[in-house]
Short mmCIF file of C-alpha atoms and ligand atoms in Angstrom, two decimals:
data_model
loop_
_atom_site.label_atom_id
_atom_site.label_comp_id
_atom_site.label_asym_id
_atom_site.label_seq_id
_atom_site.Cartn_x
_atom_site.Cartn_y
_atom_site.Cartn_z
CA UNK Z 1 0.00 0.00 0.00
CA UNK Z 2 1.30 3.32 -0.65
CA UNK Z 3 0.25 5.11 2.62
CA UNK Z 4 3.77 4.90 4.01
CA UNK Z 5 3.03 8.74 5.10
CA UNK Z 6 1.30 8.10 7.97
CA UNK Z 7 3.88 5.84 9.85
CA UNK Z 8 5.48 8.06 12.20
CA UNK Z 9 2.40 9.16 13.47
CA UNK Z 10 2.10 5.35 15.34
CA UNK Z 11 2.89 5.60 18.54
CA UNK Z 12 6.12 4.15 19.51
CA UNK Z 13 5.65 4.03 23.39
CA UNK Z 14 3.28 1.43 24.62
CA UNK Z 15 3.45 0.57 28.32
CA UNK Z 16 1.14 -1.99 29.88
CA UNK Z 17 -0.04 -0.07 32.56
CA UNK Z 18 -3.75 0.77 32.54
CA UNK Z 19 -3.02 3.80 33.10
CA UNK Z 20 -0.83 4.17 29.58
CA UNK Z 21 -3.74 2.54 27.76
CA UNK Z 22 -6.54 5.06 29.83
CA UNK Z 23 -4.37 7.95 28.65
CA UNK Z 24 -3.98 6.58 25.25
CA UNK Z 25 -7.43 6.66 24.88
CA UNK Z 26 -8.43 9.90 26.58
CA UNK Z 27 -5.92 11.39 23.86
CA UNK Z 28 -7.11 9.84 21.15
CA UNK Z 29 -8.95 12.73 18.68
CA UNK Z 30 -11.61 10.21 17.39
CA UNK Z 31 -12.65 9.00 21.18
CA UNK Z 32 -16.10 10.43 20.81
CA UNK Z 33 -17.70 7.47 18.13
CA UNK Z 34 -17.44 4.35 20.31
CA UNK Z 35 -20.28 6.09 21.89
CA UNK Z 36 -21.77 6.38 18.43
CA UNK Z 37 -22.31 2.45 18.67
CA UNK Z 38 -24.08 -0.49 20.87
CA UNK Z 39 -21.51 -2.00 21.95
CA UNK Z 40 -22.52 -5.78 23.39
CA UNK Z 41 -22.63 -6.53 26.90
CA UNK Z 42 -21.58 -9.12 29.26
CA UNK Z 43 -23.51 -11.23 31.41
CA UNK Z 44 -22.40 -9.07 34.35
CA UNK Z 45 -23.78 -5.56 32.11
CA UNK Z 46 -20.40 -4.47 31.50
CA UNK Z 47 -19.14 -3.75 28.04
CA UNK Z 48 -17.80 -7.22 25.98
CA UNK Z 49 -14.05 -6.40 24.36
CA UNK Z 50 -15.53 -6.32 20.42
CA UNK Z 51 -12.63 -7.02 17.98
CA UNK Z 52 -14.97 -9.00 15.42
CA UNK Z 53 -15.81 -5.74 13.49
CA UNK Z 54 -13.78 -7.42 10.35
CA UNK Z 55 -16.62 -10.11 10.84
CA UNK Z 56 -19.74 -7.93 11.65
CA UNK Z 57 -19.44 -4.53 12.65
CA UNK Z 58 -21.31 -2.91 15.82
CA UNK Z 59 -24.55 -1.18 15.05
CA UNK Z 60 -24.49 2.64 14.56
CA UNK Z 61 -26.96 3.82 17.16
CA UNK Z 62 -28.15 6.04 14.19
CA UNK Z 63 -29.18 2.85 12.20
CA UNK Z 64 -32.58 2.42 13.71
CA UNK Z 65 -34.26 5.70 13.06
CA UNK Z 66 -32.75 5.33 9.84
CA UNK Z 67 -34.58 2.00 9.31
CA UNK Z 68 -37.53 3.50 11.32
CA UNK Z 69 -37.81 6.52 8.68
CA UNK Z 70 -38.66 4.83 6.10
CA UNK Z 71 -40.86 2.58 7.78
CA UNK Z 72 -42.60 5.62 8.96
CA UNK Z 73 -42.99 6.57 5.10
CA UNK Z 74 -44.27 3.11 4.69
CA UNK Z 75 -47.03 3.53 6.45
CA UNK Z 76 -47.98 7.12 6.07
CA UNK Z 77 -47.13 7.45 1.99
CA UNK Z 78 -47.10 3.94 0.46
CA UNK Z 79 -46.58 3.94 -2.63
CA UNK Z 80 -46.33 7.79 -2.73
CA UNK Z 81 -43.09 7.54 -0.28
CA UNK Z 82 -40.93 7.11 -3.72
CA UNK Z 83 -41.48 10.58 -4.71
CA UNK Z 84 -43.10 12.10 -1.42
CA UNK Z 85 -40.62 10.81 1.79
CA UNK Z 86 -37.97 12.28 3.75
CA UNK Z 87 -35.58 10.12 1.81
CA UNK Z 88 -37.53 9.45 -1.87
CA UNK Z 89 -37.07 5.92 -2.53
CA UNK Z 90 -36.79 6.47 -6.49
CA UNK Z 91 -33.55 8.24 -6.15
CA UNK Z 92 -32.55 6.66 -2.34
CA UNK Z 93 -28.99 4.85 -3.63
CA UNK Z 94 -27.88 8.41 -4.91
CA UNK Z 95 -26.83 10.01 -2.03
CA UNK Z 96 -24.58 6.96 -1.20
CA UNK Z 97 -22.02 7.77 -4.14
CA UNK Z 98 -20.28 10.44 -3.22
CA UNK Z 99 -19.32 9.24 0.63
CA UNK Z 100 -18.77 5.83 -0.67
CA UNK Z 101 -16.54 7.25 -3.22
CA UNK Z 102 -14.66 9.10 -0.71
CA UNK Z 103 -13.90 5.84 0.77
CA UNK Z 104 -12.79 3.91 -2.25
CA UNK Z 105 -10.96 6.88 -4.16
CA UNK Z 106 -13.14 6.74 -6.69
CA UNK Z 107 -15.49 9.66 -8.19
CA UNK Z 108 -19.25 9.20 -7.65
CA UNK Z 109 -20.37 8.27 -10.99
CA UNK Z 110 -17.82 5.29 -10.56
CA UNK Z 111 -19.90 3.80 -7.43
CA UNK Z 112 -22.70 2.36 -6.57
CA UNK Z 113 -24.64 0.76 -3.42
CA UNK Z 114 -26.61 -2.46 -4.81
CA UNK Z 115 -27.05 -6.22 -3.67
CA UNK Z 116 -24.85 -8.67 -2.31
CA UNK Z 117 -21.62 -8.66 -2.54
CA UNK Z 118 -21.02 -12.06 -4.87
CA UNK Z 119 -23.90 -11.11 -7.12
CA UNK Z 120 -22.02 -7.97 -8.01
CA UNK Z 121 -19.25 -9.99 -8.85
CA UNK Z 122 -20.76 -12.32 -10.91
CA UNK Z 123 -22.56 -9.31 -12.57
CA UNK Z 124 -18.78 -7.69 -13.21
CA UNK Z 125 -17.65 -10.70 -14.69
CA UNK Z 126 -20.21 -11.22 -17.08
CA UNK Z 127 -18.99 -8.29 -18.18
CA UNK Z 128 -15.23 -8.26 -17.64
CA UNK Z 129 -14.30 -11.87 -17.77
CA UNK Z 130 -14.72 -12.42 -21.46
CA UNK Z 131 -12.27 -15.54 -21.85
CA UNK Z 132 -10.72 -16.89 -24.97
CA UNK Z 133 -9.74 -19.95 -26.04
CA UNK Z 134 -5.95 -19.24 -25.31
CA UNK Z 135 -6.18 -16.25 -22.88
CA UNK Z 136 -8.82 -17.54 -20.11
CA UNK Z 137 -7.10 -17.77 -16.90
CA UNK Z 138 -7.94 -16.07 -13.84
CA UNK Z 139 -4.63 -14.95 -11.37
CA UNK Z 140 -5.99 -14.69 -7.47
CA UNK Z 141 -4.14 -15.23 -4.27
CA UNK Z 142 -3.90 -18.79 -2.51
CA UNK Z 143 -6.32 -18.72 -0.08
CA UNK Z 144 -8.61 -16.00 -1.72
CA UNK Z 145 -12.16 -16.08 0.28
CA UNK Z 146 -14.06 -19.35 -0.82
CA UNK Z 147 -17.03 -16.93 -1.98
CA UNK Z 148 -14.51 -15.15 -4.63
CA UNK Z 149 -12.91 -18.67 -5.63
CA UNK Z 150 -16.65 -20.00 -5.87
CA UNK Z 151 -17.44 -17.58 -8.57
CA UNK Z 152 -14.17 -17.81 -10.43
CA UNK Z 153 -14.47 -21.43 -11.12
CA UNK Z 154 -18.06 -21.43 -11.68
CA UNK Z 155 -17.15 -18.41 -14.11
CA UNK Z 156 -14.36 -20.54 -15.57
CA UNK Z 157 -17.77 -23.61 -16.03
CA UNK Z 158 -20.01 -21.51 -17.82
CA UNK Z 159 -17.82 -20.50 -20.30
CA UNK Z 160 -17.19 -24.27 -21.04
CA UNK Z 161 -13.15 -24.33 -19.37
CA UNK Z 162 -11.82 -26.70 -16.60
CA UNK Z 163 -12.27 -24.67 -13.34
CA UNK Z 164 -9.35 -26.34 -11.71
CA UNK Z 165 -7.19 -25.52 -14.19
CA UNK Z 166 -8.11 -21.98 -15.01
CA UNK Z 167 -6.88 -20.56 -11.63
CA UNK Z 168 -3.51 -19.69 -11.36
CA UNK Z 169 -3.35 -18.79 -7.67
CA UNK Z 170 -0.50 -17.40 -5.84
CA UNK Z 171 1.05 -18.03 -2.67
CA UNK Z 172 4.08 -17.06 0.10
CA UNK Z 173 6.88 -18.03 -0.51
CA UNK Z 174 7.64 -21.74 1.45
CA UNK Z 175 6.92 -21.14 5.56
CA UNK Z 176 5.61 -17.81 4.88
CA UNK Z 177 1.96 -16.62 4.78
CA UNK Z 178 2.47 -13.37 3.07
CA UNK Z 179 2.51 -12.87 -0.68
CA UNK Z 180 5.39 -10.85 -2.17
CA UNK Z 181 4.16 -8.67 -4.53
CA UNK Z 182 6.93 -9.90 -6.96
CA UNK Z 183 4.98 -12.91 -6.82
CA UNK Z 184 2.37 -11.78 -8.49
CA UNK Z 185 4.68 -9.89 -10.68
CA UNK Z 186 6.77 -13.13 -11.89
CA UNK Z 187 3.23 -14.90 -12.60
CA UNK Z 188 1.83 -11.88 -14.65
CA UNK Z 189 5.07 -12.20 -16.69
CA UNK Z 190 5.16 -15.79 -17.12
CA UNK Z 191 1.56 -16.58 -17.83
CA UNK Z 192 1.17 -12.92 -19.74
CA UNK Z 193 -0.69 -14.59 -22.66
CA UNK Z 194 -3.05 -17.06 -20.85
CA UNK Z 195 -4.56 -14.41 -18.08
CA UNK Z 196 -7.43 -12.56 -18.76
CA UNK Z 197 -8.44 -11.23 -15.41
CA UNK Z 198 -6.90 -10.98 -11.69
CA UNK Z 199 -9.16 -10.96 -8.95
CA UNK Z 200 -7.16 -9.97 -5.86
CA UNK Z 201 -8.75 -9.79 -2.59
CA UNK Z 202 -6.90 -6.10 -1.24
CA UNK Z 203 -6.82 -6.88 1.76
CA UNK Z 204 -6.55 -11.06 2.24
CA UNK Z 205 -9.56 -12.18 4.68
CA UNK Z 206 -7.68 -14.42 6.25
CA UNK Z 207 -4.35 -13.35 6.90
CA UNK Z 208 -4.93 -9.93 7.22
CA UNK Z 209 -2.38 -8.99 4.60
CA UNK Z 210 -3.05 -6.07 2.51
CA UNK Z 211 -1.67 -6.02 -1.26
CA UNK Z 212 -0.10 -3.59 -2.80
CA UNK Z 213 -3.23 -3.21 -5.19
CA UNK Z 214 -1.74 -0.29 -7.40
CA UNK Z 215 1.12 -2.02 -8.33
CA UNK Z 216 -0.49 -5.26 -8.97
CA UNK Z 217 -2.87 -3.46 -11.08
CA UNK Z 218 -0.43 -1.67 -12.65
CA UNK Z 219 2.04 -4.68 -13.80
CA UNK Z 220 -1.64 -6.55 -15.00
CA UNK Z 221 -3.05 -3.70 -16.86
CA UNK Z 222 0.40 -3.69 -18.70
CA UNK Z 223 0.02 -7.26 -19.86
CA UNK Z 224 -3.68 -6.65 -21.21
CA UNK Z 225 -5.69 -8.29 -18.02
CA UNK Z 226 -8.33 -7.07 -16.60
CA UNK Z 227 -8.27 -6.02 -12.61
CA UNK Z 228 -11.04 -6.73 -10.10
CA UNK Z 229 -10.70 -6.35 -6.62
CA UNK Z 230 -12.36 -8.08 -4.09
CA UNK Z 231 -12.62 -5.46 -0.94
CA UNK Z 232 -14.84 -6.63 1.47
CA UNK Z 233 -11.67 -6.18 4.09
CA UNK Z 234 -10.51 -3.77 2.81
CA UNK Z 235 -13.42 -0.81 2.65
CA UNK Z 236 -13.28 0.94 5.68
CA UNK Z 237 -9.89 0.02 6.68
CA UNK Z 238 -7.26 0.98 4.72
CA UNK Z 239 -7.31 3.75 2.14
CA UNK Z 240 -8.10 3.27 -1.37
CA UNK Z 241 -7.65 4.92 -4.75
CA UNK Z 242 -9.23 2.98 -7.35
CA UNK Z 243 -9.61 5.44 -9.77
CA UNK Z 244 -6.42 6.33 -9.90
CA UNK Z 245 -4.90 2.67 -9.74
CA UNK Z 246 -6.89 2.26 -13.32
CA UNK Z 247 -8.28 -0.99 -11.74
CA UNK Z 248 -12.12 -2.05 -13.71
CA UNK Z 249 -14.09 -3.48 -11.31
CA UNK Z 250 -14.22 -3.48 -7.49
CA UNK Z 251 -17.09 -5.02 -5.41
CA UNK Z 252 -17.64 -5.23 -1.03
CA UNK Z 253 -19.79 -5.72 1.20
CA UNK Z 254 -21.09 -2.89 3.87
CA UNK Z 255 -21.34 -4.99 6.98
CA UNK Z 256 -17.62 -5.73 8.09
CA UNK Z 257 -15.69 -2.45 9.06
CA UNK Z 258 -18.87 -0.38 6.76
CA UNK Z 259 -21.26 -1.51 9.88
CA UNK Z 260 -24.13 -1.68 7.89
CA UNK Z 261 -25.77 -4.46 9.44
CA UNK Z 262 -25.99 -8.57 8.46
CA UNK Z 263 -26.72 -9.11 4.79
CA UNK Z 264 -26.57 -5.16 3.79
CA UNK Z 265 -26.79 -3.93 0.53
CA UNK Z 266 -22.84 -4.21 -0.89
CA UNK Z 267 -21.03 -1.69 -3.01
CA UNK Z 268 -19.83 -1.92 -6.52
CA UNK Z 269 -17.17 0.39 -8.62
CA UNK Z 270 -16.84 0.53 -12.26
CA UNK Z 271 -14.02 2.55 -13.58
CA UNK Z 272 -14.74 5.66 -15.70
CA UNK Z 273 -13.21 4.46 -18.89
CA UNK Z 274 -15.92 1.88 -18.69
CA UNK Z 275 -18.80 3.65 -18.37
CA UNK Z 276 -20.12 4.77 -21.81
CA UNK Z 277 -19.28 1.48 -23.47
CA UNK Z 278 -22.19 -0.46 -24.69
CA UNK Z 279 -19.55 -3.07 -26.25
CA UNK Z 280 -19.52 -5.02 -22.79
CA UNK Z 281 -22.23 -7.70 -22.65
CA UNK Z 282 -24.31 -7.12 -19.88
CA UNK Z 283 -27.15 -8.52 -17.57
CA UNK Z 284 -29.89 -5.82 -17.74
CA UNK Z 285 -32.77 -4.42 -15.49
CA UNK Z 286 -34.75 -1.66 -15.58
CA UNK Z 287 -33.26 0.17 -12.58
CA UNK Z 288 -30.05 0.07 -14.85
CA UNK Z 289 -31.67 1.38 -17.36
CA UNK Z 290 -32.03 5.44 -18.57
CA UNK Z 291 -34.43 6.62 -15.65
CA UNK Z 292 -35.90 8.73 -18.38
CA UNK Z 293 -37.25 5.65 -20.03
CA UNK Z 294 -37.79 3.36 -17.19
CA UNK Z 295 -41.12 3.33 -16.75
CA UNK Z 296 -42.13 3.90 -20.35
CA UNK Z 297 -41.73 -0.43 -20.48
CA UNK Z 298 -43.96 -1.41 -23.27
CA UNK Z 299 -43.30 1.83 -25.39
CA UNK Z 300 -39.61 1.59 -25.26
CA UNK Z 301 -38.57 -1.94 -23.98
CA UNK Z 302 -35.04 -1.83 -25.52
CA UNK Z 303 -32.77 -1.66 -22.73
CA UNK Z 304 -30.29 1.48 -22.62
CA UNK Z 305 -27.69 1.43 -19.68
CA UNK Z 306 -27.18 4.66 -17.90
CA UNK Z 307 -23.56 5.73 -17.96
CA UNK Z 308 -21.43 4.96 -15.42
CA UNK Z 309 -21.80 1.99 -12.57
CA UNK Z 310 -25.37 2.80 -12.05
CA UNK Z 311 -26.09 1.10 -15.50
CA UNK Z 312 -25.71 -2.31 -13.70
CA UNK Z 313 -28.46 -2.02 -11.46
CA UNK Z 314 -31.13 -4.69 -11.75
CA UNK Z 315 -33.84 -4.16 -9.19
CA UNK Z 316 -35.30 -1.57 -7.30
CA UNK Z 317 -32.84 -1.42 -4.05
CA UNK Z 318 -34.18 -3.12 -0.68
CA UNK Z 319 -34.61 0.31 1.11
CA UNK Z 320 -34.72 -1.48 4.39
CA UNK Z 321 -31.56 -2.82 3.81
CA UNK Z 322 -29.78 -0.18 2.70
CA UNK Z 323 -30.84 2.22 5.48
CA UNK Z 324 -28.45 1.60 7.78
CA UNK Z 325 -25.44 2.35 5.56
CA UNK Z 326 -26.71 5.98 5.58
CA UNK Z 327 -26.07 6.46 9.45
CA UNK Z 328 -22.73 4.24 9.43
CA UNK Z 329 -21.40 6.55 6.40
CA UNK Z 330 -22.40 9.43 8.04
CA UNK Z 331 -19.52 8.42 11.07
CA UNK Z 332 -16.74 7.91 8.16
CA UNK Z 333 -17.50 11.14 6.77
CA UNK Z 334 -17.40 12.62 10.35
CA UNK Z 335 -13.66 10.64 11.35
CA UNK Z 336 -12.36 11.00 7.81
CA UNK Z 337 -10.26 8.10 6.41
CA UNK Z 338 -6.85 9.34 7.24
CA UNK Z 339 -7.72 9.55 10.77
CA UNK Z 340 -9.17 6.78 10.84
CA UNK Z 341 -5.91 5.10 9.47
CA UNK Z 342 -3.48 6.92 11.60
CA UNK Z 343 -5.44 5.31 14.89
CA UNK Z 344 -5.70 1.95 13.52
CA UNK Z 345 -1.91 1.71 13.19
CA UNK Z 346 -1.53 2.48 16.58
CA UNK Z 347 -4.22 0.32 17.93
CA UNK Z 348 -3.13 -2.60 15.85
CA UNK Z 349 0.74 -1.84 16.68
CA UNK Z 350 -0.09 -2.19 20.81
CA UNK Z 351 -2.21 -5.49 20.06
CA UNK Z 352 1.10 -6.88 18.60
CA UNK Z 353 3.39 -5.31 21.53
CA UNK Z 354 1.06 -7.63 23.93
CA UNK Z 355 1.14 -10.57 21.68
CA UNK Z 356 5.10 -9.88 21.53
CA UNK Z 357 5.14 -9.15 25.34
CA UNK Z 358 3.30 -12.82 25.92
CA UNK Z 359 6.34 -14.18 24.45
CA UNK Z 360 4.16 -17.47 23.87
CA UNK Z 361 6.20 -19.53 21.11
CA UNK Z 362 3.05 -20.92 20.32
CA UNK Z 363 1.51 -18.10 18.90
CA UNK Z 364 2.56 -16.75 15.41
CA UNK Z 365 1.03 -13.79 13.91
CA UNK Z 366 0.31 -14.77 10.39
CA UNK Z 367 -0.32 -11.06 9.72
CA UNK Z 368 2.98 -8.85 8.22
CA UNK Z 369 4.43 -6.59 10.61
CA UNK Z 370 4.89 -3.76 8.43
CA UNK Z 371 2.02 -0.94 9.43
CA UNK Z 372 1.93 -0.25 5.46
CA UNK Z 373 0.88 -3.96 4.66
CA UNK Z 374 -1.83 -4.63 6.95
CA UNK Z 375 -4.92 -2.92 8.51
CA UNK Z 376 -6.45 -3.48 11.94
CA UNK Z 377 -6.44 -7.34 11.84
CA UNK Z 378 -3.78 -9.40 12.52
CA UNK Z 379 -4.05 -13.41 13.02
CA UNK Z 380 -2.75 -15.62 15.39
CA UNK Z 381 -1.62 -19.24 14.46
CA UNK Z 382 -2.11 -20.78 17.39
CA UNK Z 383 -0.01 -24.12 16.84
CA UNK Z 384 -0.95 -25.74 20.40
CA UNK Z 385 -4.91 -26.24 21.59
CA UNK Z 386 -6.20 -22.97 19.33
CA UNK Z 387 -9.32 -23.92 20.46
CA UNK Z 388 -8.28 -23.10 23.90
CA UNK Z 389 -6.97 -19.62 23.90
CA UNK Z 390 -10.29 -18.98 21.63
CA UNK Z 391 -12.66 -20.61 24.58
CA UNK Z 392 -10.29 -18.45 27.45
CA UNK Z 393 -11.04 -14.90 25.29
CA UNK Z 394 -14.63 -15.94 25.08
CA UNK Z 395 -14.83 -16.29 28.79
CA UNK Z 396 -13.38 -13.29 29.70
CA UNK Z 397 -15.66 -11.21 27.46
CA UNK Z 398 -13.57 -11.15 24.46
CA UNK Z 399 -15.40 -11.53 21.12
CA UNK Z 400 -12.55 -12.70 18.15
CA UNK Z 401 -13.04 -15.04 15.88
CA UNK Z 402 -11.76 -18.55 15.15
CA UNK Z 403 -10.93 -19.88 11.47
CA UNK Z 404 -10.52 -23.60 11.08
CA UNK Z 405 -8.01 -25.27 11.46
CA UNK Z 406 -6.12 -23.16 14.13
CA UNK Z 407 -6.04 -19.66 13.44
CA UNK Z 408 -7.53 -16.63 15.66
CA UNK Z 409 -8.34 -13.83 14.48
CA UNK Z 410 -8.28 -10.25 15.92
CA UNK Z 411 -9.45 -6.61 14.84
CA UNK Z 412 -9.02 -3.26 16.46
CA UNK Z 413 -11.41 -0.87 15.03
CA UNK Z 414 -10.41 2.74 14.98
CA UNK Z 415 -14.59 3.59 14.74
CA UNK Z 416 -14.93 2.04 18.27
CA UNK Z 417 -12.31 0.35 19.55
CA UNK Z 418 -10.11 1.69 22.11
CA UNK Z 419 -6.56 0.89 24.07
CA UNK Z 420 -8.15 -0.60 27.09
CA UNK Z 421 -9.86 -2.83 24.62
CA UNK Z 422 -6.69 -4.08 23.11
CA UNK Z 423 -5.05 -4.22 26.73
CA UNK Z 424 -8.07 -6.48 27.90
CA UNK Z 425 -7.05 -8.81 24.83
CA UNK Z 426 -3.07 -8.57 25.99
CA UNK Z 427 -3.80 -9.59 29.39
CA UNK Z 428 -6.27 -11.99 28.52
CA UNK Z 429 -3.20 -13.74 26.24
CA UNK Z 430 -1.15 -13.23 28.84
CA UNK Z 431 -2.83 -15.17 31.30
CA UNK Z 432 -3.05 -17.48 28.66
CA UNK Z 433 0.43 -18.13 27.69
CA UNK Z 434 1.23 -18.19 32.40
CA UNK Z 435 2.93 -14.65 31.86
CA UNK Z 436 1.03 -12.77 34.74
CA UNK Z 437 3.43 -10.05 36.08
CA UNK Z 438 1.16 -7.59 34.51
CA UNK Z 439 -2.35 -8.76 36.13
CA UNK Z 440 -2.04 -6.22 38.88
CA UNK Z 441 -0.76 -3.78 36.61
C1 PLP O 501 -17.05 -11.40 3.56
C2 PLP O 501 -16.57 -11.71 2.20
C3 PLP O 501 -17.44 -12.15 1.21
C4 PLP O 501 -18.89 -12.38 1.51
O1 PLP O 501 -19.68 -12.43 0.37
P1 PLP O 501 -21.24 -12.07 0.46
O2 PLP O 501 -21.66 -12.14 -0.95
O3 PLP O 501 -21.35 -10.73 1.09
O4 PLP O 501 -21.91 -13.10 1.32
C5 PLP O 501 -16.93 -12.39 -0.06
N1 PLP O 501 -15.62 -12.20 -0.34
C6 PLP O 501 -14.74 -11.79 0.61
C7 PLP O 501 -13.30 -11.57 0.28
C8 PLP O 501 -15.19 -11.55 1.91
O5 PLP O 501 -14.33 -11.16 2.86
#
């Protein structure tokens, strides 16, 4: 990632003490927006230490009366609410693009708030992935999310090629978890002529490693492949710039860092260049067609895409759905991503000074320890009884998640997390590991 600027700004003093991570906090210029949130509860009332928001983020405590508006215009307006409400449903996805394309780097024709996030894949490659008999191969990283392999190889099916043998997917090098990017450099060289797309995850789900997405794009876009990225970890986290990387296609989801909620509407980016072209074969529906002409069905039923990534609409969107986004974007645009950024490298950096300070040689971080190439997860191989140190965080109020077959994974979140949270963790793994001179601390 090129966001190197940022990296003196992490702190480079971390102390144990509570009263280091209480002070931490208290200076911290984004403090105020945990208390934007719910944050879950314990048993005993007291507030659970969250670091799942890469899984499911908390709920804005905006979200509600932004779900509750429009059921208000529900019932008072019906049908009329599409012209008549607070928030007209006819037009409600266009004031997502231009926060959402603050977040992406993208300009706000380029983005667009629609379904789930694998449909708008599959809906980007039935335009992007157009495979030939020699040049058919799709380049993704070893490990990619099984959602994103799913739909490559299914891709690969439809178009009548061998699904095993049309992903070339790249890995670390021998022992190591991260990718180089020269790795996906050599490949791009050596397969140049069979790869017709690369479909990167930026920021890998499961390691926590983010790519260096502009030059990846940059090396494929030299060879004549097309660039999608997957960034459902990535959104939210780390900053983007897909317009400017030149990359096609981008789709995520809106309920990991985005906190928009289980199953919300996801996000889709087209880039510019594409978005007059009515070469690209396309899957059609009337809400991507000219709103001029929409409802003019029977008179006019030839379908004409509106420019830009609006034109791949299908449906009307699920207004319920897509409520809460508005309150959760409303939060990024009040933190700004830079910010945001700057306290996540700290916040991560101090979760791996107290996996460091456990000093348990069972216990790997799988994650790379350069700020620059990963967000606010890291994960933990746990090589002895993972399952253990998973069950110990759970009991003491710690919510992380476990991936089979041994690997635990953490997340800081700038929105809402704090120091104390990540020194609850520490002391939690130190207990763990039998290194207790800081329980008293
Ligand atoms: C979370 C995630 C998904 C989930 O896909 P949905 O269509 O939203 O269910 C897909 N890909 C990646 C990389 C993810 O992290």
């Amino acid at each position: 990632m090129n966001d190197g600027s940022n990296e003196s700004r992490v702190l480079p003093d971390y102390a144990p003490e509570e009263a280091w991570a209480r002070a931490a906090d208290e200076a911290d210029p984004l403090r105020g927006l945990r208390d934007e949130f719910h944050v879950p509860q314990r048993p005993d009332g007291s507030p659970a230490v969250y670091l799942c928001g890469n899984s499911l983020g908390l709920q804005p405590r905006g979200a509600a009366a932004a779900v509750t508006d429009e059921l208000d215009d529900w019932s008072r307006l019906a049908v009329d609410a599409h012209f008549d409400g607070k928030h007209p449903w006819y037009s409600y996805h266009e004031p997502f693009r231009e926060p959402l394309a603050r977040l992406v780097g993208a300009s706000p024709d380029e983005v667009v708030a629609m379904n789930g996030l694998t449909v708008n894949l599959h809906l980007m490659l039935a335009s992007f992935f157009r495979p030939t008999a020699k040049r058919y191969k799709i380049l993704m990283e070893e490990c990619a999310f099984p959602s994103d392999t799913y739909a490559a190889k299914t891709q690969l099916q439809y178009h009548g090629f061998d699904p095993e043998g049309g992903v070339i997917a790249i890995g670390g090098a021998e022992g190591e978890s991260a990718i180089a990017t020269e790795s996906f450099e050599q490949a791009l060289e050596r397969h140049a002529d069979e790869i017709a797309l690369v479909l990167l995850g930026g920021v890998n789900y499961f390691t926590g490693q983010v790519f260096d997405m502009q030059r990846i794009a940059r090396a494929a876009r030299e060879r004549g492949c097309v660039v999608g990225l997957d960034l459902a970890h990535a959104v939210g986290n780390v900053e983007l710039g897909l317009h400017d990387w030149d990359v096609d296609f981008a789709v995520w989801c809106h309920y990991k860092y985005l906190n928009a909620g289980p199953g919300a509407v996801a996000g889709c980016f087209v880039h510019e260049r594409h978005a007059r072209r009515t070469d690209l074969p396309r899957f059609g529906g009337w809400w991507g067609n000219d709103p001029g002409r929409r409802f003019r069905m029977h008179l006019e039923p030839r379908f004409e895409a509106q420019p830009g990534a609006d034109g791949w609409q299908l449906s009307n969107p699920p207004i319920l759905a897509l409520a809460p986004l508005r309150a959760s974007l409303d939060l990024f645009d009040r933190a700004g991503m830079q910010a945001l950024r700057s306290k996540s490298k700290s916040l991560t950096g101090y979760l791996q000074y107290w996996i460091e300070r456990a000093g348990d040689r069972r216990i790997e971080v799988r994650t790379p320890p350069e700020p620059a190439a990963r967000g606010c997860q890291l994960s933990l191989r746990v090589l002895e009884r993972p399952r253990e140190l998973f069950d110990a965080l759970t009991a003491d109020g710690i919510v992380a998640d476990y991936r089979e077959p041994d690997v635990v994974r953490v997340a800081p979140v700038p929105l809402y997390n704090t120091f104390r949270d990540v020194r609850r963790f520490g002391r939690a793994v130190c207990d763990w590991a039998g290194h207790t001179e800081d329980r008293e601390a």
